[in-house]
């Protein structure tokens, strides 16, 4: 649903993509040669990544048809529709495995992080980005805070929970960054408008 709108929305967030790349590059021992973006959608992030890191091979994993569109556009060099464990079983390894706004959509985040860890090279890193349920904007907006996003968001994890999940997956947290994305108040208004105009539950 709303595929064109989502495509346009993700195409408008270049500053966010740039900040992700800079944060990961600052913690990595060297420029990544292989990067897997999990839950890549149409791969707008990978497109920006290719501009910033032209020597890096960006691959995308997504269960939807959007990953096929991304491959056809040439924004990723390989498309995966399998789970991460399947990719690891195939012998693939990556310097970076990114899970941007992916874990909160999954039933078992701990299993997903263990699978991501299996995909790493010896010096590789997992990068995640998730909504923070303890952020001040969430407290201010309450039920109008967009990242509640039920029923798509199944888990909202705070930093302590993420650190425990990382440790259980054999991963060490190198850096933690809190950031505020644009549009929080606009999205809150959109949530209320949708609620008022919705004919159903």
mmCIF file of C-alpha atoms in Angstrom:
data_model
loop_
_atom_site.group_PDB
_atom_site.id
_atom_site.type_symbol
_atom_site.label_atom_id
_atom_site.label_comp_id
_atom_site.label_asym_id
_atom_site.label_seq_id
_atom_site.Cartn_x
_atom_site.Cartn_y
_atom_site.Cartn_z
ATOM 1 C CA UNK A 1 0.000 0.000 0.000
ATOM 2 C CA UNK A 2 1.086 3.592 -0.747
ATOM 3 C CA UNK A 3 4.247 2.335 -2.462
ATOM 4 C CA UNK A 4 4.762 5.513 -4.495
ATOM 5 C CA UNK A 5 4.341 7.720 -1.418
ATOM 6 C CA UNK A 6 6.813 5.601 0.543
ATOM 7 C CA UNK A 7 9.270 5.724 -2.351
ATOM 8 C CA UNK A 8 9.069 9.544 -2.434
ATOM 9 C CA UNK A 9 9.389 9.793 1.360
ATOM 10 C CA UNK A 10 12.532 7.671 1.518
ATOM 11 C CA UNK A 11 14.026 9.579 -1.416
ATOM 12 C CA UNK A 12 13.829 12.822 0.600
ATOM 13 C CA UNK A 13 16.005 11.829 3.561
ATOM 14 C CA UNK A 14 19.548 12.163 2.164
ATOM 15 C CA UNK A 15 20.836 13.943 5.289
ATOM 16 C CA UNK A 16 19.859 10.974 7.441
ATOM 17 C CA UNK A 17 21.570 8.541 5.076
ATOM 18 C CA UNK A 18 24.726 10.660 5.059
ATOM 19 C CA UNK A 19 24.825 10.778 8.868
ATOM 20 C CA UNK A 20 24.515 6.975 9.011
ATOM 21 C CA UNK A 21 27.429 6.515 6.621
ATOM 22 C CA UNK A 22 29.614 9.010 8.495
ATOM 23 C CA UNK A 23 28.885 7.401 11.872
ATOM 24 C CA UNK A 24 29.752 3.925 10.631
ATOM 25 C CA UNK A 25 32.844 5.094 8.753
ATOM 26 C CA UNK A 26 34.071 6.781 11.948
ATOM 27 C CA UNK A 27 33.996 3.485 13.876
ATOM 28 C CA UNK A 28 35.186 1.108 11.149
ATOM 29 C CA UNK A 29 38.815 0.044 10.920
ATOM 30 C CA UNK A 30 38.766 0.527 7.135
ATOM 31 C CA UNK A 31 36.387 1.409 4.349
ATOM 32 C CA UNK A 32 33.914 -1.461 3.954
ATOM 33 C CA UNK A 33 34.227 -3.514 0.790
ATOM 34 C CA UNK A 34 30.916 -5.390 1.207
ATOM 35 C CA UNK A 35 27.784 -3.906 2.805
ATOM 36 C CA UNK A 36 24.438 -5.675 3.290
ATOM 37 C CA UNK A 37 21.451 -3.463 4.055
ATOM 38 C CA UNK A 38 18.726 -5.604 5.645
ATOM 39 C CA UNK A 39 15.151 -4.418 5.152
ATOM 40 C CA UNK A 40 16.452 -2.219 2.360
ATOM 41 C CA UNK A 41 13.115 -1.506 0.668
ATOM 42 C CA UNK A 42 13.789 0.425 -2.528
ATOM 43 C CA UNK A 43 17.449 0.902 -1.468
ATOM 44 C CA UNK A 44 17.496 4.696 -1.254
ATOM 45 C CA UNK A 45 20.113 4.351 1.481
ATOM 46 C CA UNK A 46 22.316 2.153 -0.703
ATOM 47 C CA UNK A 47 22.048 4.663 -3.545
ATOM 48 C CA UNK A 48 23.423 7.378 -1.277
ATOM 49 C CA UNK A 49 25.984 4.929 0.093
ATOM 50 C CA UNK A 50 27.290 4.238 -3.407
ATOM 51 C CA UNK A 51 27.733 7.972 -3.941
ATOM 52 C CA UNK A 52 29.658 8.389 -0.693
ATOM 53 C CA UNK A 53 31.581 5.098 -0.828
ATOM 54 C CA UNK A 54 32.009 4.288 -4.531
ATOM 55 C CA UNK A 55 34.402 1.395 -3.828
ATOM 56 C CA UNK A 56 31.882 -0.373 -1.573
ATOM 57 C CA UNK A 57 29.600 -3.084 -2.950
ATOM 58 C CA UNK A 58 26.074 -2.579 -1.580
ATOM 59 C CA UNK A 59 23.683 -5.524 -1.477
ATOM 60 C CA UNK A 60 20.095 -5.464 -0.252
ATOM 61 C CA UNK A 61 17.875 -7.910 1.622
ATOM 62 C CA UNK A 62 14.115 -7.481 1.787
ATOM 63 C CA UNK A 63 11.139 -9.850 1.708
ATOM 64 C CA UNK A 64 9.100 -7.549 -0.547
ATOM 65 C CA UNK A 65 9.223 -6.877 -4.281
ATOM 66 C CA UNK A 66 10.887 -3.524 -3.571
ATOM 67 C CA UNK A 67 14.299 -5.228 -3.521
ATOM 68 C CA UNK A 68 13.716 -6.370 -7.107
ATOM 69 C CA UNK A 69 12.954 -2.776 -8.074
ATOM 70 C CA UNK A 70 16.152 -1.655 -6.322
ATOM 71 C CA UNK A 71 18.204 -4.169 -8.288
ATOM 72 C CA UNK A 72 16.554 -3.169 -11.568
ATOM 73 C CA UNK A 73 17.361 0.484 -10.832
ATOM 74 C CA UNK A 74 21.003 -0.448 -10.278
ATOM 75 C CA UNK A 75 20.980 0.900 -6.712
ATOM 76 C CA UNK A 76 22.242 -2.405 -5.290
ATOM 77 C CA UNK A 77 24.532 -4.983 -6.850
ATOM 78 C CA UNK A 78 22.653 -8.019 -5.507
ATOM 79 C CA UNK A 79 19.161 -8.644 -4.133
ATOM 80 C CA UNK A 80 18.330 -11.164 -1.415
ATOM 81 C CA UNK A 81 14.837 -12.287 -0.414
ATOM 82 C CA UNK A 82 15.970 -15.036 1.951
ATOM 83 C CA UNK A 83 16.530 -14.663 5.667
ATOM 84 C CA UNK A 84 19.950 -13.666 6.989
ATOM 85 C CA UNK A 85 20.726 -17.203 8.146
ATOM 86 C CA UNK A 86 20.133 -18.447 4.607
ATOM 87 C CA UNK A 87 22.571 -15.850 3.270
ATOM 88 C CA UNK A 88 25.135 -16.854 5.907
ATOM 89 C CA UNK A 89 24.654 -20.548 5.053
ATOM 90 C CA UNK A 90 25.501 -19.642 1.453
ATOM 91 C CA UNK A 91 28.903 -18.480 2.690
ATOM 92 C CA UNK A 92 28.363 -14.745 2.211
ATOM 93 C CA UNK A 93 30.198 -12.355 4.539
ATOM 94 C CA UNK A 94 30.050 -8.562 4.858
ATOM 95 C CA UNK A 95 32.079 -5.787 6.449
ATOM 96 C CA UNK A 96 28.857 -4.021 7.451
ATOM 97 C CA UNK A 97 25.384 -5.428 8.036
ATOM 98 C CA UNK A 98 22.911 -2.605 8.582
ATOM 99 C CA UNK A 99 19.469 -3.006 10.097
ATOM 100 C CA UNK A 100 17.941 0.463 9.869
ATOM 101 C CA UNK A 101 14.417 0.453 11.323
ATOM 102 C CA UNK A 102 14.272 -3.293 10.907
ATOM 103 C CA UNK A 103 14.469 -4.902 14.359
ATOM 104 C CA UNK A 104 11.282 -3.283 15.637
ATOM 105 C CA UNK A 105 9.362 -5.026 12.826
ATOM 106 C CA UNK A 106 10.560 -8.524 13.749
ATOM 107 C CA UNK A 107 9.071 -11.125 16.069
ATOM 108 C CA UNK A 108 12.425 -12.230 17.494
ATOM 109 C CA UNK A 109 15.050 -9.426 17.540
ATOM 110 C CA UNK A 110 17.557 -11.625 19.394
ATOM 111 C CA UNK A 111 17.459 -14.222 16.617
ATOM 112 C CA UNK A 112 17.852 -11.512 13.980
ATOM 113 C CA UNK A 113 20.963 -10.107 15.667
ATOM 114 C CA UNK A 114 22.503 -13.571 15.962
ATOM 115 C CA UNK A 115 21.871 -14.075 12.252
ATOM 116 C CA UNK A 116 23.421 -10.684 11.455
ATOM 117 C CA UNK A 117 26.506 -11.582 13.496
ATOM 118 C CA UNK A 118 26.955 -14.747 11.410
ATOM 119 C CA UNK A 119 27.238 -12.594 8.285
ATOM 120 C CA UNK A 120 30.199 -10.538 9.490
ATOM 121 C CA UNK A 121 33.795 -10.686 8.398
ATOM 122 C CA UNK A 122 36.343 -10.889 11.232
ATOM 123 C CA UNK A 123 36.463 -7.087 11.515
ATOM 124 C CA UNK A 124 32.865 -6.439 10.449
ATOM 125 C CA UNK A 125 30.167 -4.520 12.307
ATOM 126 C CA UNK A 126 26.415 -4.551 12.692
ATOM 127 C CA UNK A 127 24.726 -1.139 12.554
ATOM 128 C CA UNK A 128 21.177 -0.704 13.787
ATOM 129 C CA UNK A 129 18.793 2.223 14.006
ATOM 130 C CA UNK A 130 15.591 1.924 16.000
ATOM 131 C CA UNK A 131 13.001 4.189 17.626
ATOM 132 C CA UNK A 132 13.792 4.940 21.261
ATOM 133 C CA UNK A 133 10.677 4.425 23.423
ATOM 134 C CA UNK A 134 12.216 6.581 26.156
ATOM 135 C CA UNK A 135 12.813 9.645 23.978
ATOM 136 C CA UNK A 136 11.441 12.982 25.172
ATOM 137 C CA UNK A 137 9.255 13.401 22.090
ATOM 138 C CA UNK A 138 7.585 10.063 22.725
ATOM 139 C CA UNK A 139 6.824 11.153 26.275
ATOM 140 C CA UNK A 140 5.461 14.476 25.048
ATOM 141 C CA UNK A 141 3.275 13.102 22.252
ATOM 142 C CA UNK A 142 2.083 9.960 24.041
ATOM 143 C CA UNK A 143 -0.188 7.843 21.863
ATOM 144 C CA UNK A 144 0.338 10.230 18.942
ATOM 145 C CA UNK A 145 4.055 9.371 18.773
ATOM 146 C CA UNK A 146 4.393 7.877 15.299
ATOM 147 C CA UNK A 147 6.922 5.081 16.094
ATOM 148 C CA UNK A 148 4.300 3.200 18.120
ATOM 149 C CA UNK A 149 3.133 2.281 14.586
ATOM 150 C CA UNK A 150 0.961 -0.670 15.565
ATOM 151 C CA UNK A 151 0.824 -3.439 14.523
ATOM 152 C CA UNK A 152 3.924 -3.163 12.309
ATOM 153 C CA UNK A 153 6.254 -2.322 15.202
ATOM 154 C CA UNK A 154 6.333 -5.405 17.390
ATOM 155 C CA UNK A 155 9.187 -4.421 19.724
ATOM 156 C CA UNK A 156 10.474 -1.064 20.946
ATOM 157 C CA UNK A 157 13.874 -1.527 22.562
ATOM 158 C CA UNK A 158 15.742 0.888 24.787
ATOM 159 C CA UNK A 159 19.532 1.079 24.929
ATOM 160 C CA UNK A 160 19.901 -1.342 27.842
ATOM 161 C CA UNK A 161 17.824 -3.968 26.028
ATOM 162 C CA UNK A 162 19.853 -3.526 22.848
ATOM 163 C CA UNK A 163 23.122 -3.958 24.749
ATOM 164 C CA UNK A 164 21.841 -7.221 26.260
ATOM 165 C CA UNK A 165 20.790 -8.490 22.830
ATOM 166 C CA UNK A 166 24.148 -7.531 21.349
ATOM 167 C CA UNK A 167 26.009 -9.367 24.093
ATOM 168 C CA UNK A 168 23.851 -12.471 23.609
ATOM 169 C CA UNK A 169 24.723 -12.410 19.905
ATOM 170 C CA UNK A 170 28.449 -12.153 20.644
ATOM 171 C CA UNK A 171 28.559 -8.503 19.563
ATOM 172 C CA UNK A 172 30.105 -5.561 21.393
ATOM 173 C CA UNK A 173 28.527 -2.100 21.261
ATOM 174 C CA UNK A 174 31.184 0.250 19.865
ATOM 175 C CA UNK A 175 29.188 3.459 19.670
ATOM 176 C CA UNK A 176 25.690 4.644 20.566
ATOM 177 C CA UNK A 177 24.223 7.809 19.076
ATOM 178 C CA UNK A 178 20.905 9.447 19.838
ATOM 179 C CA UNK A 179 19.437 11.555 17.050
ATOM 180 C CA UNK A 180 16.239 13.419 16.372
ATOM 181 C CA UNK A 181 14.745 12.994 12.917
ATOM 182 C CA UNK A 182 12.610 15.652 11.276
ATOM 183 C CA UNK A 183 8.842 15.470 11.111
ATOM 184 C CA UNK A 184 7.882 14.112 14.536
ATOM 185 C CA UNK A 185 5.132 16.682 15.124
ATOM 186 C CA UNK A 186 3.903 16.476 11.522
ATOM 187 C CA UNK A 187 3.612 12.694 11.791
ATOM 188 C CA UNK A 188 1.717 13.044 15.070
ATOM 189 C CA UNK A 189 -0.823 15.264 13.312
ATOM 190 C CA UNK A 190 -1.019 12.736 10.467
ATOM 191 C CA UNK A 191 -1.747 9.944 12.950
ATOM 192 C CA UNK A 192 -4.641 11.914 14.450
ATOM 193 C CA UNK A 193 -6.039 12.910 11.050
ATOM 194 C CA UNK A 194 -5.971 9.267 9.937
ATOM 195 C CA UNK A 195 -7.702 8.257 13.150
ATOM 196 C CA UNK A 196 -10.457 10.845 12.673
ATOM 197 C CA UNK A 197 -11.048 9.930 9.041
ATOM 198 C CA UNK A 198 -10.767 6.149 9.454
ATOM 199 C CA UNK A 199 -14.128 4.414 9.003
ATOM 200 C CA UNK A 200 -12.934 1.267 10.787
ATOM 201 C CA UNK A 201 -11.097 0.284 13.954
#
